[in-house]
XYZ file of C-alpha atoms in Angstrom:
577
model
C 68.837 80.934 107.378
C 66.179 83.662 105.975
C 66.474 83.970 102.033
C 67.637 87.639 101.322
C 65.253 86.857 98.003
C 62.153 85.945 99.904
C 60.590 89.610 99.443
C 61.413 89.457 95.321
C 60.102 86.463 95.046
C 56.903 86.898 96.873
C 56.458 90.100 94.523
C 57.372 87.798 91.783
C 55.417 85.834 92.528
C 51.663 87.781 92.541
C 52.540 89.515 89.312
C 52.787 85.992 87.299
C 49.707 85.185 89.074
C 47.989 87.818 87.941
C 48.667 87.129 84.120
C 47.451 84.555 82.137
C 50.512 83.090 80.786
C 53.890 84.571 81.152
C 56.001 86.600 78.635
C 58.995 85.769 78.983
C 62.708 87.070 76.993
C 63.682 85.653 73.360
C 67.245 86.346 72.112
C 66.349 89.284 70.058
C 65.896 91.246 73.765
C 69.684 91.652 73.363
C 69.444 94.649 71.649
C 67.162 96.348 73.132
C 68.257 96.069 76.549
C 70.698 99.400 77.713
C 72.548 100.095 81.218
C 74.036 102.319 83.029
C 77.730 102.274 82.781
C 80.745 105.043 84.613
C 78.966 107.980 86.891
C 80.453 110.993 87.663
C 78.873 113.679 89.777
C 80.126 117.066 89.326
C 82.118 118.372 92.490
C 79.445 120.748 93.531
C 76.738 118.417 92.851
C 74.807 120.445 90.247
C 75.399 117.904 87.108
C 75.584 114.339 86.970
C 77.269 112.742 83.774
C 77.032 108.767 82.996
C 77.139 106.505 80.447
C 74.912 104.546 78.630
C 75.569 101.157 77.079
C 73.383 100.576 73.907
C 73.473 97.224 71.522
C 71.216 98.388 68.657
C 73.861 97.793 66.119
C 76.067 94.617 64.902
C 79.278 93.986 67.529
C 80.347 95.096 70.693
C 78.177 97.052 72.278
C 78.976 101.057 72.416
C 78.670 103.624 75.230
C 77.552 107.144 75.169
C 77.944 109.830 77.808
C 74.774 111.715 79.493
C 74.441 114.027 81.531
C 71.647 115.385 83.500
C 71.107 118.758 85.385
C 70.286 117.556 88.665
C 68.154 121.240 89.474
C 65.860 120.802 86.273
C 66.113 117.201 85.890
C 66.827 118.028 82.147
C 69.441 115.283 80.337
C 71.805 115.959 77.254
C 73.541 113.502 75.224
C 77.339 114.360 74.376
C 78.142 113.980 70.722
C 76.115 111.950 67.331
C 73.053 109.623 67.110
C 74.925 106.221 67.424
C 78.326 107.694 68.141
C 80.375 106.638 71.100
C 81.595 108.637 74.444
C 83.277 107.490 77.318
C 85.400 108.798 80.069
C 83.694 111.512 81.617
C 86.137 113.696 84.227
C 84.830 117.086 85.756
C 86.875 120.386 86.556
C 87.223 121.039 90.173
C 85.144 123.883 89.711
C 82.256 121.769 87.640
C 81.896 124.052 84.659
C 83.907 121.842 82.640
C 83.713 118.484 81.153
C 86.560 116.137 79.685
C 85.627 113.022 77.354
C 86.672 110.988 74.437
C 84.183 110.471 71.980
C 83.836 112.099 68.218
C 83.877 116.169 67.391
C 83.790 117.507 63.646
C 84.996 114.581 62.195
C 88.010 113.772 64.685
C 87.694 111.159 67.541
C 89.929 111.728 70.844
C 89.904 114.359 73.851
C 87.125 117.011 74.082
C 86.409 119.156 76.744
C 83.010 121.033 76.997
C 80.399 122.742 78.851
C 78.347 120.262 81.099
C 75.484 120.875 78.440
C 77.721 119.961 75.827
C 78.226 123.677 74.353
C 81.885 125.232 73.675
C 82.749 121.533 72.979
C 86.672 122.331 71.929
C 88.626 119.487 70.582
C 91.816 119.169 72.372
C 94.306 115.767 71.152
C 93.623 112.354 69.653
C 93.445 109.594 72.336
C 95.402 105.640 71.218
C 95.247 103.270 73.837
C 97.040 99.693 73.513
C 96.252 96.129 72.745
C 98.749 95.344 75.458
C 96.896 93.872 78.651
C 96.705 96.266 81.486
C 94.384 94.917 83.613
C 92.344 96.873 86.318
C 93.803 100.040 84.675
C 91.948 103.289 86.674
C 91.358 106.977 85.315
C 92.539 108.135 81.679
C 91.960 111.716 82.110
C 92.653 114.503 85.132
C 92.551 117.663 85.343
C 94.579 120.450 87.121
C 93.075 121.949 90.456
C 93.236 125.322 88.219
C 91.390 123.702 85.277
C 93.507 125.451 82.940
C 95.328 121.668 81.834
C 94.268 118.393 81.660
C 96.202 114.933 82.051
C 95.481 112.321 79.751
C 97.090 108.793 78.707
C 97.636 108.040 75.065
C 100.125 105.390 73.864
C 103.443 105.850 71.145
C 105.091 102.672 69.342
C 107.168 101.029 71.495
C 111.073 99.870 70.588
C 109.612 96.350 69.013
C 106.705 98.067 66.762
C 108.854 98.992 63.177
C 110.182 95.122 63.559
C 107.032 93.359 64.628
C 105.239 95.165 61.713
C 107.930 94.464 58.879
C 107.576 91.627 56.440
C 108.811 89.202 57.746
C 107.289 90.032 61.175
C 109.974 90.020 63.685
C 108.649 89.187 67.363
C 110.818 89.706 70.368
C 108.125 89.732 73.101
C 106.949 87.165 75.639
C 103.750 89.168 75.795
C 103.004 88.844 71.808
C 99.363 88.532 72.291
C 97.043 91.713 73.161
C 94.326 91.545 75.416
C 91.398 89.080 75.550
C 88.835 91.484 75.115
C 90.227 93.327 72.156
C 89.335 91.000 69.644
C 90.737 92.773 66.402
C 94.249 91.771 65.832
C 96.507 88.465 66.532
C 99.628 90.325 67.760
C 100.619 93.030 70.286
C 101.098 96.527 68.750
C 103.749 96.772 70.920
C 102.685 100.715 71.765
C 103.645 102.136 75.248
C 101.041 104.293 77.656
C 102.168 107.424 78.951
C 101.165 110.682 79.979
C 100.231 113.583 78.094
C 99.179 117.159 79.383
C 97.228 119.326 77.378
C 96.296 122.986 77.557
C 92.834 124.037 77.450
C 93.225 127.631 76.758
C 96.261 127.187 73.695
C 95.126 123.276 72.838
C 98.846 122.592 73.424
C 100.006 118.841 73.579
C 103.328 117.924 75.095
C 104.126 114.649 76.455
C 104.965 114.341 80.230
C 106.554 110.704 80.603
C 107.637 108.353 78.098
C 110.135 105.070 77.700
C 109.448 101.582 77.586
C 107.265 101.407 80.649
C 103.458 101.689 80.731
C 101.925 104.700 82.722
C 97.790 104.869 83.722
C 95.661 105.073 86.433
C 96.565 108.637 86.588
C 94.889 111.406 89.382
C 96.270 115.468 89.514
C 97.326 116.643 93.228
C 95.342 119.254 94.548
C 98.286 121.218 95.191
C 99.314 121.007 91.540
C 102.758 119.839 92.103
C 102.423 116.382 91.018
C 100.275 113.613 88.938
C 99.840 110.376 90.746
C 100.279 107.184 88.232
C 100.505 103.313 88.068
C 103.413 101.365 86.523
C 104.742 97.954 86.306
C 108.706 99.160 86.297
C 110.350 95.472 86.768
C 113.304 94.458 85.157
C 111.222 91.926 83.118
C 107.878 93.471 82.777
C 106.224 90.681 80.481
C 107.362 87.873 82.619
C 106.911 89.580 86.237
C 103.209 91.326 86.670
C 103.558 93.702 89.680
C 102.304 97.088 89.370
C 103.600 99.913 91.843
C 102.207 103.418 92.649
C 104.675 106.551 91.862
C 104.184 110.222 91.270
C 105.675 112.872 88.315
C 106.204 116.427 88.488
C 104.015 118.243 85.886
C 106.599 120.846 85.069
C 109.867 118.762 85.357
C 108.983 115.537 84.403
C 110.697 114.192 87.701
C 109.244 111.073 89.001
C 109.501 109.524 92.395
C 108.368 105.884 93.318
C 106.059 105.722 96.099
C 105.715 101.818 96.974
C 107.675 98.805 96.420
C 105.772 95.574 97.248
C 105.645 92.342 96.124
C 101.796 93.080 96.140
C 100.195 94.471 93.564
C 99.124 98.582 94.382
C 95.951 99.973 91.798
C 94.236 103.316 91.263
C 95.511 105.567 93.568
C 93.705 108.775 94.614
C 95.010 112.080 96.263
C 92.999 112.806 99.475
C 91.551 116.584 98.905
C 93.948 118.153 101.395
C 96.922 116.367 99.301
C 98.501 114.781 102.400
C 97.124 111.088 102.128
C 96.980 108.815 98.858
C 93.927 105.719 98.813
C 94.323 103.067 96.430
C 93.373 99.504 96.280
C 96.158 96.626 96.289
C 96.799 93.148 97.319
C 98.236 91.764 100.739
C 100.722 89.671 98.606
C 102.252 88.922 95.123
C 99.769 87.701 92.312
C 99.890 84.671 91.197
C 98.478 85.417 88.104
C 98.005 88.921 86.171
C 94.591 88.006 84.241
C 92.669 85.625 86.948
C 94.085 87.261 90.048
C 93.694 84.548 93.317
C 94.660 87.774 95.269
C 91.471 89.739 96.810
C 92.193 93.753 96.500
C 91.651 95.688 99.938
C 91.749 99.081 100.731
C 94.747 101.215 101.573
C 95.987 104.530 102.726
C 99.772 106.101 102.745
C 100.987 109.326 103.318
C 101.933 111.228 100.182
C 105.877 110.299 100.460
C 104.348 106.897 100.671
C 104.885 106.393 104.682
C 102.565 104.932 107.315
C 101.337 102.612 104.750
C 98.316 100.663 106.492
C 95.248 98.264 105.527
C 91.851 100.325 106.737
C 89.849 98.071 104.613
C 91.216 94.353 106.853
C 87.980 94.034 108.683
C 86.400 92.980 105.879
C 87.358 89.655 103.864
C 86.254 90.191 100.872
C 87.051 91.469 97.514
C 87.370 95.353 97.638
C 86.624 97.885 94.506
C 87.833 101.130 93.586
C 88.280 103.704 96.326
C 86.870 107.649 96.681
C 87.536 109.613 98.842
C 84.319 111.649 100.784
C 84.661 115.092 99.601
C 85.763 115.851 103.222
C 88.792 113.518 103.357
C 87.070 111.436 106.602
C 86.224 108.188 104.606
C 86.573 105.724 101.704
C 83.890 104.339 100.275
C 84.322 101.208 97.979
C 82.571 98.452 96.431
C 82.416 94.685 98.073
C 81.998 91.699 96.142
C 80.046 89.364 98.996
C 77.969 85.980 98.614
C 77.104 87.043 94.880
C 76.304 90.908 95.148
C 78.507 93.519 95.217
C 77.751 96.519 97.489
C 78.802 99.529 98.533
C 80.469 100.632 101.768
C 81.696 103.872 103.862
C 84.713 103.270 105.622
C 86.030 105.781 108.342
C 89.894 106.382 107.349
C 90.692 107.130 110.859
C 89.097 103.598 112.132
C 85.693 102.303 113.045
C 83.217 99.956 111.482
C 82.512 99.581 107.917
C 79.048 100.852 106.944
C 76.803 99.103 104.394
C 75.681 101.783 102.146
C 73.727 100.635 99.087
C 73.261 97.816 97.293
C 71.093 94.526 98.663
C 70.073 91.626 96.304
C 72.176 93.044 93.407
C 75.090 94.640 92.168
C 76.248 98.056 92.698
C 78.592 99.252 89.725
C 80.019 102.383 89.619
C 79.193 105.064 91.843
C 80.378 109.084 92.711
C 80.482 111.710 95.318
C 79.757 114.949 95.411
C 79.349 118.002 98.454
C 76.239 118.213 100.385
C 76.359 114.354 100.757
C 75.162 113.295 97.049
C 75.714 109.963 96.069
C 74.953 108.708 92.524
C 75.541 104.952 91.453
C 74.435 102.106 89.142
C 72.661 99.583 90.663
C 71.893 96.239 88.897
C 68.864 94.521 90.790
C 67.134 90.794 89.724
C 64.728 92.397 86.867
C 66.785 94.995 85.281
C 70.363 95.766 84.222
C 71.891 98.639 86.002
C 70.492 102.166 86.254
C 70.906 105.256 87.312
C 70.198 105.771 91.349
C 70.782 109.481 93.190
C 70.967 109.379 97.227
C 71.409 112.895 99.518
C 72.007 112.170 102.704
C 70.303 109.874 104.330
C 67.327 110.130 102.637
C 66.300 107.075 100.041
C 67.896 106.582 97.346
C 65.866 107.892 93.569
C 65.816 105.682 90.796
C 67.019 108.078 87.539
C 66.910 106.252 84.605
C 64.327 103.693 83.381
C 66.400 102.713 79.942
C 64.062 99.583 79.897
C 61.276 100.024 80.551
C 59.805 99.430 76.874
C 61.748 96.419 76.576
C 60.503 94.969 80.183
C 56.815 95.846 79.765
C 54.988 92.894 80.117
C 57.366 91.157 80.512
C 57.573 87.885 83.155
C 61.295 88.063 85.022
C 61.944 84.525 86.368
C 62.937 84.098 90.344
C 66.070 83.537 91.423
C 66.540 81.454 94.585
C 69.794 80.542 96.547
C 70.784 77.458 97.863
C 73.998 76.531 100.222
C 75.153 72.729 100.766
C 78.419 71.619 102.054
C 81.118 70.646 99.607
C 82.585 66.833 99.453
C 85.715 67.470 101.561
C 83.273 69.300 103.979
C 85.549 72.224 104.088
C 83.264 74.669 102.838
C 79.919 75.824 102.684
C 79.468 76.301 98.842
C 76.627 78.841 97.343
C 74.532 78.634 94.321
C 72.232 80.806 92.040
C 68.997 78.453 90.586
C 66.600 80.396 88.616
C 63.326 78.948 87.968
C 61.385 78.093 84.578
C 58.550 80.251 83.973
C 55.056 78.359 83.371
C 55.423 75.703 86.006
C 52.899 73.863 87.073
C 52.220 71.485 90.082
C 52.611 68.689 87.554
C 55.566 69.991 85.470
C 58.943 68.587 84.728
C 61.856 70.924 83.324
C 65.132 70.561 82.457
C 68.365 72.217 83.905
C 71.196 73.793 82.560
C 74.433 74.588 84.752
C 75.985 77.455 83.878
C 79.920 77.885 85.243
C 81.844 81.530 85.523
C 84.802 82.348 83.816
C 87.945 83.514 85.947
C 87.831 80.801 88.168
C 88.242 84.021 90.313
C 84.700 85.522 89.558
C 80.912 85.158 91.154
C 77.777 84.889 89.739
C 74.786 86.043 91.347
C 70.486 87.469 91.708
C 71.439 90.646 89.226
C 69.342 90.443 86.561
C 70.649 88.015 83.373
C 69.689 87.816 80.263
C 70.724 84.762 79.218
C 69.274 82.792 82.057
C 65.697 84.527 81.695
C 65.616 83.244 78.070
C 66.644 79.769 79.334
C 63.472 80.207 81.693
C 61.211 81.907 79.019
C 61.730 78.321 77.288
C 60.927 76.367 80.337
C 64.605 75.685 81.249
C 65.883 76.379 84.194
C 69.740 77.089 85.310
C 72.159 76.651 87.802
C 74.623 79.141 88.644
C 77.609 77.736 90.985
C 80.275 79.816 93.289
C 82.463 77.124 93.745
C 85.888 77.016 95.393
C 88.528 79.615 93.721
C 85.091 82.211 93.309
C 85.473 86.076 94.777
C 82.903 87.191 97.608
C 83.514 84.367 100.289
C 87.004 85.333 101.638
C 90.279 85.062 100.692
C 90.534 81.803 101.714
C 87.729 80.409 99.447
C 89.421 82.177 96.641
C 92.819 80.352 97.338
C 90.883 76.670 97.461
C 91.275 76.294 93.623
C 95.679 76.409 93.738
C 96.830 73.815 92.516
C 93.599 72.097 91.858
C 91.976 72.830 88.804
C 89.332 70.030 87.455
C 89.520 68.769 91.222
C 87.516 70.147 93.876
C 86.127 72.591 92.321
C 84.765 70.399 89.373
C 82.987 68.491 92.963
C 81.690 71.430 93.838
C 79.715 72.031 90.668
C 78.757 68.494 90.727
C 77.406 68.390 94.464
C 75.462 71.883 93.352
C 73.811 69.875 90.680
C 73.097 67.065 93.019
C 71.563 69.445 96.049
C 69.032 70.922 93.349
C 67.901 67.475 92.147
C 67.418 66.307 95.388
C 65.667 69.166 96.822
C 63.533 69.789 93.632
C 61.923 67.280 92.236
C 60.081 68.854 89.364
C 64.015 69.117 87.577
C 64.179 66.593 84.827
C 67.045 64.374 85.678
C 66.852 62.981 81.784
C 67.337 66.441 80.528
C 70.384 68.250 82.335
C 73.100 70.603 79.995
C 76.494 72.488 81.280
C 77.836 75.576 79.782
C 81.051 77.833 81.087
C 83.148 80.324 79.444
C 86.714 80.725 79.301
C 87.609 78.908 82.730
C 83.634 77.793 82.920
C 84.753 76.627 79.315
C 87.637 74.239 80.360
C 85.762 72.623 83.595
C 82.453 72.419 81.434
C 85.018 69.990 79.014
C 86.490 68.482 81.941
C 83.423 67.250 83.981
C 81.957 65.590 81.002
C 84.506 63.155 81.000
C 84.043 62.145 84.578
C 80.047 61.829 84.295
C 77.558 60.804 81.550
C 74.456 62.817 84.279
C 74.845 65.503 81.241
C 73.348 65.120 77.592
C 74.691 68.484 75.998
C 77.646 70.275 76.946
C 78.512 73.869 75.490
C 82.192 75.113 76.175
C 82.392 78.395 74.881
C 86.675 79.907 74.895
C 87.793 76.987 77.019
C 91.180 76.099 77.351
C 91.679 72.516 75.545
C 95.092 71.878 74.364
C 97.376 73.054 77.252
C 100.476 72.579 74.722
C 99.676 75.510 72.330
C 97.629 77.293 75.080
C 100.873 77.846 76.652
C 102.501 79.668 73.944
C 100.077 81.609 72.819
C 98.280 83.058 75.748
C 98.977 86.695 77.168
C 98.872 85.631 80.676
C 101.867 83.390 81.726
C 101.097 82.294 85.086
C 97.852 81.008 84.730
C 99.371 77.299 84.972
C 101.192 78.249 88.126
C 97.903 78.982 90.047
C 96.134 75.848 88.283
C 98.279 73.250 88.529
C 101.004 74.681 91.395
């Protein structure tokens, strides 16, 4: 089979051999590095806003919002130096912008010109520590501009006790979210929707309760505010999020679905009479590592004629938009290690490969007169900005790196397939190559093992393994059995097996590469995972001594205590059955 990397690496390839010695990335390149983030083109297709992801300061790193006159090419950055904006949502009309980020000393909701003048702040924005996973849109406005929708959280009916002395906790879900780092506990606080008015700055709150409202999207018509909620009986214990819609003016809400599968980020179709949204074909069997591939769906606004127009293709399926003229859905595909993007005609016929080839396509947005804008993350840069009309070829924006990647040598990436040990699949792997090798040379390895399990690795440029290879290392990245992007079924082949066949897979990826390249040094081989990647980097060095250095980082050692301190509950179902 052709390598869909050939043409990068024979690129590659001539520009080391037309340096002396290659220059390769040192840990410090961290900081310098910035991507391209959300993307939102204006409806009309005059601006484009995005965000920026920066890491020139200590922690996380921090986005800010940008956005660029697409007429004059000219780009403005919303709000201070270093601080950060987020959440970019356009009036229907496209003279108006919504975002959180930081105006006059208060952080929260701002709305503004798209050149960032008459910047008006409107209402503070709290989110929650609780885990929400794969919540959508925070912000929407009314098709009359004149309001906004926005989510913001209030303490929840455990928050006065679980913050007395002593702490009282009543909660199965105790625990926030893995990525928020900050706390211990759950603040308890509940999401719901707010509606603000842009002319008055009047706040009043739309929904509220012990439920958790998001992924929110304004009707066209006006009449109603589509949102996501997990509304059963025991919310922490049963993960199954639904799709319903509430009355701006009343506060009525109805339910539209009620699946065992999970339904996410729903979106109004712009006549109003059809809803997309992504969900599952069946229940989860886990709310943090979902086993379940999402697919595209469309319903009629009561929520009739529910039906799959995304089945065709078995693969993991992103975020839906609708084309500004209602006649397809265009999503993201997670397949073989990429993710691309598609066009999907809502009324039937063949999915269309839009962008995206060796790579990853993040997010992306639509506008009239067939613009397309997206971030695209390719083998020698992280994502930037790309702007396609029509079927003409796509522009590359932004060139954030370009300092940092100037002279720089970007090691190849090269994929290899072999047949697993039960010879049941065909398993894929990611090895990039050492720079500064010789006919002669000898290098070690290190394999390098997702998180999830329900995740991929692939070619888009990373950091981390181009510093391996600036230091004459090279690594092995491994899509074994429970990874996304090889069907549903592929994704299910970890159930009930963890530290089994998958652990063989990583192990039979190791032996391929040895065998079919001999310049690997056999004496010198590491492992490495994270979270899941963590726990099976632990567990396979107790089954072989092939390994001299092993680096779990978050794995999952004591089951015991893991157990009653995690946020996600059902993550021993999947493993272990």
């Amino acid at each position: 089979m052709r390598n869909p990397l050939a043409p990068f690496l024979a690129v590659l390839s001539l520009v080391t051999a037309a340096g002396s010695e290659p220059r390769g990335f040192v840990p410090g390149d961290h900081y310098k590095l910035r991507s391209v983030g959300d993307v939102a083109l204006a409806p009309d297709g005059a601006w484009l806003a995005y965000t920026v992801s920066n890491r020139d300061v200590p922690g996380k790193p921090y986005s800010q919002i940008h956005v660029r006159n697409l007429a004059t090419g000219k780009t403005v950055r919303l709000g201070g130096e270093k601080e950060p904006s987020s959440n970019a949502a356009w009036s229907a009309d496209g003279k108006w912008l919504a975002w959180s980020g930081r105006l006059d000393g208060k952080s929260g909701l701002i709305v503004s010109k798209p050149d960032g003048s008459e910047a008006k702040w409107l209402a503070s924005l709290e989110w929650t520590n609780h885990p929400l996973p794969d919540a959508g849109e925070k912000m929407s406005w009314s098709p009359d501009t004149k309001r906004i929708a926005f989510i913001s959280s209030t303490p929840g009916p455990e928050s006065e006790a679980a913050s007395g002395d002593p702490a009282v906790i009543t909660r199965y879900l105790y625990k926030p979210q893995f990525d928020e780092g900050l706390t211990r506990f759950n603040d308890n606080r509940r999401t719901h929707i707010f509606i603000a008015d842009i002319a008055s700055g009047a706040v009043r709150q739309l929904t509220s309760g012990q439920y958790y409202e998001h992924s929110i999207d304004w009707s066209p018509a006006g009449d109603e505010i589509l949102f996501v909620s997990n509304r059963e009986p025991e919310q922490d214990l049963f993960f199954n999020y639904d799709i319903f819609a509430v009355n701006p003016a009343t506060g009525e809400i109805r339910r539209l679905t009620a699946t065992e599968s999970a339904e996410y980020r729903p979106r109004w179709s712009p006549d109003g009479k059809r809803i997309l949204f992504q969900a599952t074909r069946r229940g989860l069997t886990d709310l943090e590592t979902t086993m379940e591939d999402t697919h595209v769906w469309v319903m009629d606004r009561d929520g009739a004629n529910r039906r799959e127009i995304g089945a065709a293709i078995d693969n993991r399926q992103g975020e839906p938009l609708w084309s500004p003229d209602g006649s397809a859905a265009w999503f993201t595909v997670q397949e073989r290690g990429n993710v691309r993007l598609y066009r999907l005609p809502v009324a039937g016929g063949a999915p269309e490969a839009v962008a995206g080839g060796c790579g990853a396509v993040g997010a992306f947005s639509l506008a009239k007169g067939g613009l397309l804008a997206y971030a695209y993350s390719g083998p020698a840069d992280l994502s930037q900005l790309y702007l396609r009309s029509g079927a003409e070829p796509a522009r590359k924006l932004t060139e954030l790196n370009a300092e940092a990647l100037a002279g720089r040598s970007i090691a190849p990436v090269e994929s290899l397939t072999f047949v697993s040990n039960d010879n049941r699949w065909e398993v894929e792997a990611f090895l990039t190559r050492p720079l500064g090798m010789t006919a002669a040379s000898r290098h070690p390895l290190m394999v390098v093992i997702h998180g999830g399990p329900h995740g991929q690795q692939g070619p888009a440029f990373n950091l981390k393994n181009q510093i391996y290879a600036a230091r004459g290392w090279a690594t092995l990245m491994v899509n074994y059995r429970g990874s996304t992007g090889y069907g549903q079924k592929f994704a299910d082949g970890v159930f009930g097996d963890q530290n089994g066949n998958e652990a063989q897979d990583v192990l039979y990826a190791l032996s391929a590469a040895l065998r079919r390249n001999p310049w690997i040094d056999r004496g010198r081989l590491g492992i490495e995972g994270g979270s899941y990647g963590g726990q099976l980097t632990a567990w396979i060095v107790t089954q072989t001594h092939i390994f001299k250095s092993a680096i779990p980082s978050a794995p999952i050692i004591n089951l015991v205590s893991y157990n009653y301190m995690t946020y996600y509950n059902m993550y021993e179902q999947m493993t272990w059955g």
